Coordinates of C-alpha atoms in Angstrom, one line a residue:
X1 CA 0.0 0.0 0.0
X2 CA 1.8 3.4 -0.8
X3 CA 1.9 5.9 2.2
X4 CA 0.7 9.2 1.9
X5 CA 0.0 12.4 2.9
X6 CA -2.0 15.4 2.2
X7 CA -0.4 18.9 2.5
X8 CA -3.5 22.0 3.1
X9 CA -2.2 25.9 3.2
X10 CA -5.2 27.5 4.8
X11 CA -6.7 30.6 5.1
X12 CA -9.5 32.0 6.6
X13 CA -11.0 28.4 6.8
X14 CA -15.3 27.9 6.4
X15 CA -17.3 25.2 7.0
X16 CA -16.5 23.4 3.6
X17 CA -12.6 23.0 5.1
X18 CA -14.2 20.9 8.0
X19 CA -16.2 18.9 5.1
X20 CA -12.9 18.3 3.0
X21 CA -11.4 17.4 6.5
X22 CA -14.0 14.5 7.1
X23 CA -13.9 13.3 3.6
X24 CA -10.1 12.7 3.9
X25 CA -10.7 10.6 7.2
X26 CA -12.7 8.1 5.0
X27 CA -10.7 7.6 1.7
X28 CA -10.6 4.2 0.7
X29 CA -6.2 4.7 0.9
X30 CA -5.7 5.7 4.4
X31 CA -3.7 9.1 4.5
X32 CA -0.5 9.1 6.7
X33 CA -0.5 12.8 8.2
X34 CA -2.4 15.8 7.2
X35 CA -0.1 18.3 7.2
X36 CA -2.0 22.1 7.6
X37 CA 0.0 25.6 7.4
X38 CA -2.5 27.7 8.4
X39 CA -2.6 31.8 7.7
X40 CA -3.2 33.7 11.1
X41 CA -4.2 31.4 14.0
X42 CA -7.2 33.7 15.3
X43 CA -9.3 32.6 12.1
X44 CA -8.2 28.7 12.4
X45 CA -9.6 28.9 16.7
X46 CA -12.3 30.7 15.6
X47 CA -13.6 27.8 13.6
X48 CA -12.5 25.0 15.8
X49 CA -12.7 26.3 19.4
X50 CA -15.8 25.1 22.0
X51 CA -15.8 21.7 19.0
X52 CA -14.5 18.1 19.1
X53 CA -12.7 19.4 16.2
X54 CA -9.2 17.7 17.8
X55 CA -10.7 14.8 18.9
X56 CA -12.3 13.6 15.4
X57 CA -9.0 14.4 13.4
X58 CA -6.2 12.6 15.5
X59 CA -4.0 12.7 12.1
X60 CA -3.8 16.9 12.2
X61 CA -0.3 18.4 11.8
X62 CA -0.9 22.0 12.3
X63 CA 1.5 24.8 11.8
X64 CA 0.5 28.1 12.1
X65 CA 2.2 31.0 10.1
X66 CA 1.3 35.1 9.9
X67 CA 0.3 36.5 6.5
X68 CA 3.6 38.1 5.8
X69 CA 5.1 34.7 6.1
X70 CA 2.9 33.3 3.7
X71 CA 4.2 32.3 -0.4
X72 CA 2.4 30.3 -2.7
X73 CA 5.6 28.2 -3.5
X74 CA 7.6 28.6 0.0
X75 CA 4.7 27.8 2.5
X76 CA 4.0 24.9 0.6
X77 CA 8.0 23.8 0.7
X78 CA 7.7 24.3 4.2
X79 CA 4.8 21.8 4.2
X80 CA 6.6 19.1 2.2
X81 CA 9.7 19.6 4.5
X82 CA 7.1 18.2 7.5
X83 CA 6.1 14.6 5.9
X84 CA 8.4 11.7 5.1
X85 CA 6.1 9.9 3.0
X86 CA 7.4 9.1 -0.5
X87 CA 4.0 10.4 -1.7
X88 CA 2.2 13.8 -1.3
X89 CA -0.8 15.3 -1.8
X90 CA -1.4 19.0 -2.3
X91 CA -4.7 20.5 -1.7
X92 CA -6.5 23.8 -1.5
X93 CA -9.2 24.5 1.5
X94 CA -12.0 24.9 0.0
X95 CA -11.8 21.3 -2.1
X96 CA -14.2 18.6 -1.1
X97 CA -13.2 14.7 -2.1
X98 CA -16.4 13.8 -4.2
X99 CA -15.9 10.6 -2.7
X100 CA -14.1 8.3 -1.1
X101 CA -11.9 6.8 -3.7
X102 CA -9.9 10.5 -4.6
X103 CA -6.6 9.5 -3.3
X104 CA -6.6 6.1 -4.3
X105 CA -7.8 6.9 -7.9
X106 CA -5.0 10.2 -7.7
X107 CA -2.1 7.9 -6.6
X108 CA -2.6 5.3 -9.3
X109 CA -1.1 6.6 -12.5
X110 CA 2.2 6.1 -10.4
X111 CA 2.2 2.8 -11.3
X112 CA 4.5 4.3 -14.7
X113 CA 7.2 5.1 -12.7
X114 CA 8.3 8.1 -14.9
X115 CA 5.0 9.8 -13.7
X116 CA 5.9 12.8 -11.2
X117 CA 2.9 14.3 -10.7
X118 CA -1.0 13.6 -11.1
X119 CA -3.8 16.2 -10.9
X120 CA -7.6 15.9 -9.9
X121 CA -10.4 16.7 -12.3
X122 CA -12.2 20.2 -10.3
X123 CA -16.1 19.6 -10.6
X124 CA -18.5 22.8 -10.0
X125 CA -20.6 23.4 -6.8
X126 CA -24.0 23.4 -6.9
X127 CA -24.0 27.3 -6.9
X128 CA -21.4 27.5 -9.8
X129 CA -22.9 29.9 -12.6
X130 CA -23.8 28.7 -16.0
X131 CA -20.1 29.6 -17.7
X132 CA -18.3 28.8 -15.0
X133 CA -19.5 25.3 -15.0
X134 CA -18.4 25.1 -18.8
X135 CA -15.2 26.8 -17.8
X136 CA -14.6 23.9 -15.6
X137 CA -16.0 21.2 -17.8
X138 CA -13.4 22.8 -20.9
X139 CA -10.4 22.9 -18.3
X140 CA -11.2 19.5 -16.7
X141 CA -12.6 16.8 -19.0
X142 CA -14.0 13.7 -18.3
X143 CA -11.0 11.6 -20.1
X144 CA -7.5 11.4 -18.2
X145 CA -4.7 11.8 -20.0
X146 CA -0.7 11.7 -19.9
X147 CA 1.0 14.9 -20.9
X148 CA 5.4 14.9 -21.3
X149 CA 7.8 17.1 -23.0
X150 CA 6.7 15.8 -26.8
X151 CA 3.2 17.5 -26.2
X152 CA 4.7 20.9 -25.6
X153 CA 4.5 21.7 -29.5
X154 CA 1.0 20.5 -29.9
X155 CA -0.1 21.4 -26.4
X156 CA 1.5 24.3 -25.7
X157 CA 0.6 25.5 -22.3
X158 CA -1.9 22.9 -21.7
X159 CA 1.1 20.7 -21.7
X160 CA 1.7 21.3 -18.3
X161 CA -1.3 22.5 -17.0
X162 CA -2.1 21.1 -13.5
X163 CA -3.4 22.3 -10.3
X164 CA -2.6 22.1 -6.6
X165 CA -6.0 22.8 -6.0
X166 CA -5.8 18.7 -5.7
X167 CA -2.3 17.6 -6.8
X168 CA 0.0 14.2 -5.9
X169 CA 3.4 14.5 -6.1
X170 CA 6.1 11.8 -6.3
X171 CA 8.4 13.1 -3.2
X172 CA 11.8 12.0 -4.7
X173 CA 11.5 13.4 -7.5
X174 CA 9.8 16.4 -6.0
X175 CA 13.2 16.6 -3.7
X176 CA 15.7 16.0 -6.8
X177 CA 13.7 18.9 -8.3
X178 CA 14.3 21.0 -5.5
X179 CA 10.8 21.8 -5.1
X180 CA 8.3 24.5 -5.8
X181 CA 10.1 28.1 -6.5
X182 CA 10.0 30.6 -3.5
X183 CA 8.6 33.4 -3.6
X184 CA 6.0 33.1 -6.2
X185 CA 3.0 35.6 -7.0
X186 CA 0.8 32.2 -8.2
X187 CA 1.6 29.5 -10.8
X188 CA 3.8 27.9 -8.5
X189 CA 2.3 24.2 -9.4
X190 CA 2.8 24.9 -13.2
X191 CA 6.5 26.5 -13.0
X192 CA 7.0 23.1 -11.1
X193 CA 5.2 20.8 -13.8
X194 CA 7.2 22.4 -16.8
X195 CA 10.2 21.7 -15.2
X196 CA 8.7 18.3 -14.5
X197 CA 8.4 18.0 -18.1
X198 CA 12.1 19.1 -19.3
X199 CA 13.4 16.8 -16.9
X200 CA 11.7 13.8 -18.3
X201 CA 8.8 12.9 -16.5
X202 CA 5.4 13.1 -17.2
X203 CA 2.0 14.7 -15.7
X204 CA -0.9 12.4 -15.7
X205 CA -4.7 13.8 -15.3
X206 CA -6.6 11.4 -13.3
X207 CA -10.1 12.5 -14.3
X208 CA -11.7 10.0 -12.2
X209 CA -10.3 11.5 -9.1
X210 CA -12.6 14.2 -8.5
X211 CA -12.8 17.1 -5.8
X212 CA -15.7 19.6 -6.1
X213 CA -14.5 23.1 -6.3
X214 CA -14.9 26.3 -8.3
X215 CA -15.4 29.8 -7.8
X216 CA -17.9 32.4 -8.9
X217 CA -15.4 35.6 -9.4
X218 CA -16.4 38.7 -10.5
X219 CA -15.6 40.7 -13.4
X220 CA -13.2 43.2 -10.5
X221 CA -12.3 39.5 -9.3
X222 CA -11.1 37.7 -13.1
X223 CA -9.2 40.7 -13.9
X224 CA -7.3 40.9 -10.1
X225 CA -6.8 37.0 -10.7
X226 CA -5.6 37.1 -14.2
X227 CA -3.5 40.4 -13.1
X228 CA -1.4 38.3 -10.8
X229 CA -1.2 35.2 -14.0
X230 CA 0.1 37.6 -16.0
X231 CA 3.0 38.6 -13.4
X232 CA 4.0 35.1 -13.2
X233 CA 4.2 34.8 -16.9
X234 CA 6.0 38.2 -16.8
X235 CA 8.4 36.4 -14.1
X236 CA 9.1 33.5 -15.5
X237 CA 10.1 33.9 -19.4
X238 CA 12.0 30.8 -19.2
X239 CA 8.5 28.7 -18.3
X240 CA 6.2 30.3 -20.5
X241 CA 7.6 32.4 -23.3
X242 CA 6.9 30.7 -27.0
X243 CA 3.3 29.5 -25.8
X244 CA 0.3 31.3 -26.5
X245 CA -2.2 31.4 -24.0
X246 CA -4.1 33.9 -25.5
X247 CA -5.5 31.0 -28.5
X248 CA -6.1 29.1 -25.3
X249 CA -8.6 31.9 -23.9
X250 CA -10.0 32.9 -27.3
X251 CA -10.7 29.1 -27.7
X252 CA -12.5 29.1 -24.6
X253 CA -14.9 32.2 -25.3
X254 CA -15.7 30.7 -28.9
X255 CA -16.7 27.3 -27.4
X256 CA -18.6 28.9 -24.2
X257 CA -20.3 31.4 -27.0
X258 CA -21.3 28.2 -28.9
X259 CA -22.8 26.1 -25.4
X260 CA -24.3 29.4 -24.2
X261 CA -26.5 29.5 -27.8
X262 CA -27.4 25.3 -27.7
X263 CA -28.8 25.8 -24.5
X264 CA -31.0 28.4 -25.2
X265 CA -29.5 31.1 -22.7
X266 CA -28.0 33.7 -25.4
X267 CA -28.6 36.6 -23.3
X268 CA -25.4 35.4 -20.7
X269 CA -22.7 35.8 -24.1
X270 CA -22.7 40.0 -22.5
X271 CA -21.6 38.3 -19.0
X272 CA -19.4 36.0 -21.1
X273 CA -17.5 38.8 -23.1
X274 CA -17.4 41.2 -19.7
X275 CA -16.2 38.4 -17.9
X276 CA -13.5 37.8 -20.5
X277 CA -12.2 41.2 -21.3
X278 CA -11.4 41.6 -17.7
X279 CA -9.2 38.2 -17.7
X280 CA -7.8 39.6 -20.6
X281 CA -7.4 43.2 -19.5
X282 CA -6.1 41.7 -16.1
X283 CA -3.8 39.6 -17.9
X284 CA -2.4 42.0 -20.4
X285 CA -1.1 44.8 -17.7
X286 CA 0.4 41.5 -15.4
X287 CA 2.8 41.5 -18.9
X288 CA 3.5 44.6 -18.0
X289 CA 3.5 45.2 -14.8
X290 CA 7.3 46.1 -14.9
X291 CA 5.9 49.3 -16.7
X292 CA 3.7 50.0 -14.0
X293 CA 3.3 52.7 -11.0
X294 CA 3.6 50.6 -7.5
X295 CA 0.6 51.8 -6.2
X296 CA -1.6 50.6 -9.6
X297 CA 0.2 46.9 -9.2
X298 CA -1.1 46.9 -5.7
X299 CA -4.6 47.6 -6.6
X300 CA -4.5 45.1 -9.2
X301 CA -3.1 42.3 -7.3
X302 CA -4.8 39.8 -5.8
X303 CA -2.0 38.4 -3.7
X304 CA -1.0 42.2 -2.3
X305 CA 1.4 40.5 0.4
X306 CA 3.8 39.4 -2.6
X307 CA 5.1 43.0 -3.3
X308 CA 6.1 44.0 0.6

């Protein structure tokens, strides 16, 4: 049986964290530890205190951190550097296992043993919106895959496209890699996965390991989101320069357009192209950001503690 365990940055935690918590105790592949870095203690007691919150999750390693210490790529490192197990699993808070076979179903495609790294499929919540749904459905299909470095000219980006929204991770190879880069804005999963990719191994898509998560952002929300992309794009030349993720997007907004008409709600295309002119607006001044006053890259950022 391979031995793993899960790895959780959290922040700010709600009540679907403690649902993602119980659905981890039941998996069908015991987990070893779950490992949690959480983001300013006061929000993590506030959840938990006056509960049998300790008592019902006896496999809880919990570190607590303050918001300046917090990195997308470092706190995560930091959470690796507490497990020994020769397999990880990264996660997000707000993912809930669909069921009970997610880490069993995610840990399988390491039977190839050139496989570094396996990604869940991201299903919508029941209050997902119409083209978010799609978004989701486009970005994570209902046929797994196996991406490595020959896709990268048909591919492109998609090539290494993976998530650590629900991610497994082949620790020795995750150590020989050194890891996730430190101080990232976002992107720190992808940055890994291409390098994944030029080192010879390859990224599998388990689509039948399945978490439920998305996110209804705002048009103010895409363009802060796709704002901070764009920097990591900006920051990273040597990752993504050559691939064009613009035909990606524009591929997107055609095949949404086309969904939106064949089930009969035309009117949503105006939320469609809003929505989609922020990402790209967002996006587009991330390039650029370098060109940019400080105070206007702080209002655009989502992650504002990366530029103290």
């Amino acid at each position: 049986m391979l031995e793993v365990d899960v790895i959780i940055p959290v922040y700010r935690p709600s009540r679907k964290f403690l649902e993602l918590l119980d659905m981890l105790e039941l998996q069908s592949l015991p987990i070893g530890k779950i490992i949690l870095i959480n983001t300013e203690k006061k929000y993590f007691d506030q959840l938990t205190e006056g509960t049998n919150f300790w008592e019902k999750h006896k496999k809880l390693v919990v570190k607590h951190i303050t918001k300046e210490e917090f990195d997308h790529g470092g706190t995560r490192n930091f959470g690796v550097s507490l497990s020994k197990a020769p397999y990880f699993i990264m996660m997000t808070d707000d993912a809930v296992p669909a069921d009970e076979q997610l880490v069993e179903r995610l840990l399988a495609p390491f039977e190839d043993e050139k496989v570094g790294m396996a990604y869940a499929r991201q299903m919508p919540t029941e209050e997902c919106g119409v083209i978010e749904r799609y978004t989701r459905s486009f970005n994570y299909p209902d046929t797994s895959c196996l991406k490595s470095d020959e896709d990268l000219k048909n591919m492109g980006i998609k090539a290494f496209f993976a998530s650590n929204v629900c991610a497994a991770y082949r620790r020795d190879v995750f150590d020989r890699l050194k890891g996730f880069t430190d101080h990232t804005i976002f992107n720190e999963d992808m940055i890994y996965a291409r390098g994944l990719l030029n080192a010879g191994y390859r990224i599998a898509y388990a689509a039948d390991a399945k978490v439920v998560h998305s996110h209804n952002y705002s048009g103010k929300e895409q363009l802060k989101r796709n704002f901070d992309l764009g920097v990591s794009h900006a920051d990273y030349p040597e990752i993504f320069s050559g691939l064009s993720t613009e035909s990606e997007g524009i591929r997107l907004v055609k095949k949404t357009c086309a969904y939106l008409f064949s089930i009969g709600k035309p009117w949503l295309v105006i939320k469609l192209i809003w929505q989609s002119g922020c990402k790209y607006l967002g996006y587009f001044l991330g390039k650029r950001y370098k060109n940019l006053p400080r105070n206007l890259i702080k209002n655009l950022s989502m992650n504002k503690g990366y530029w103290k």
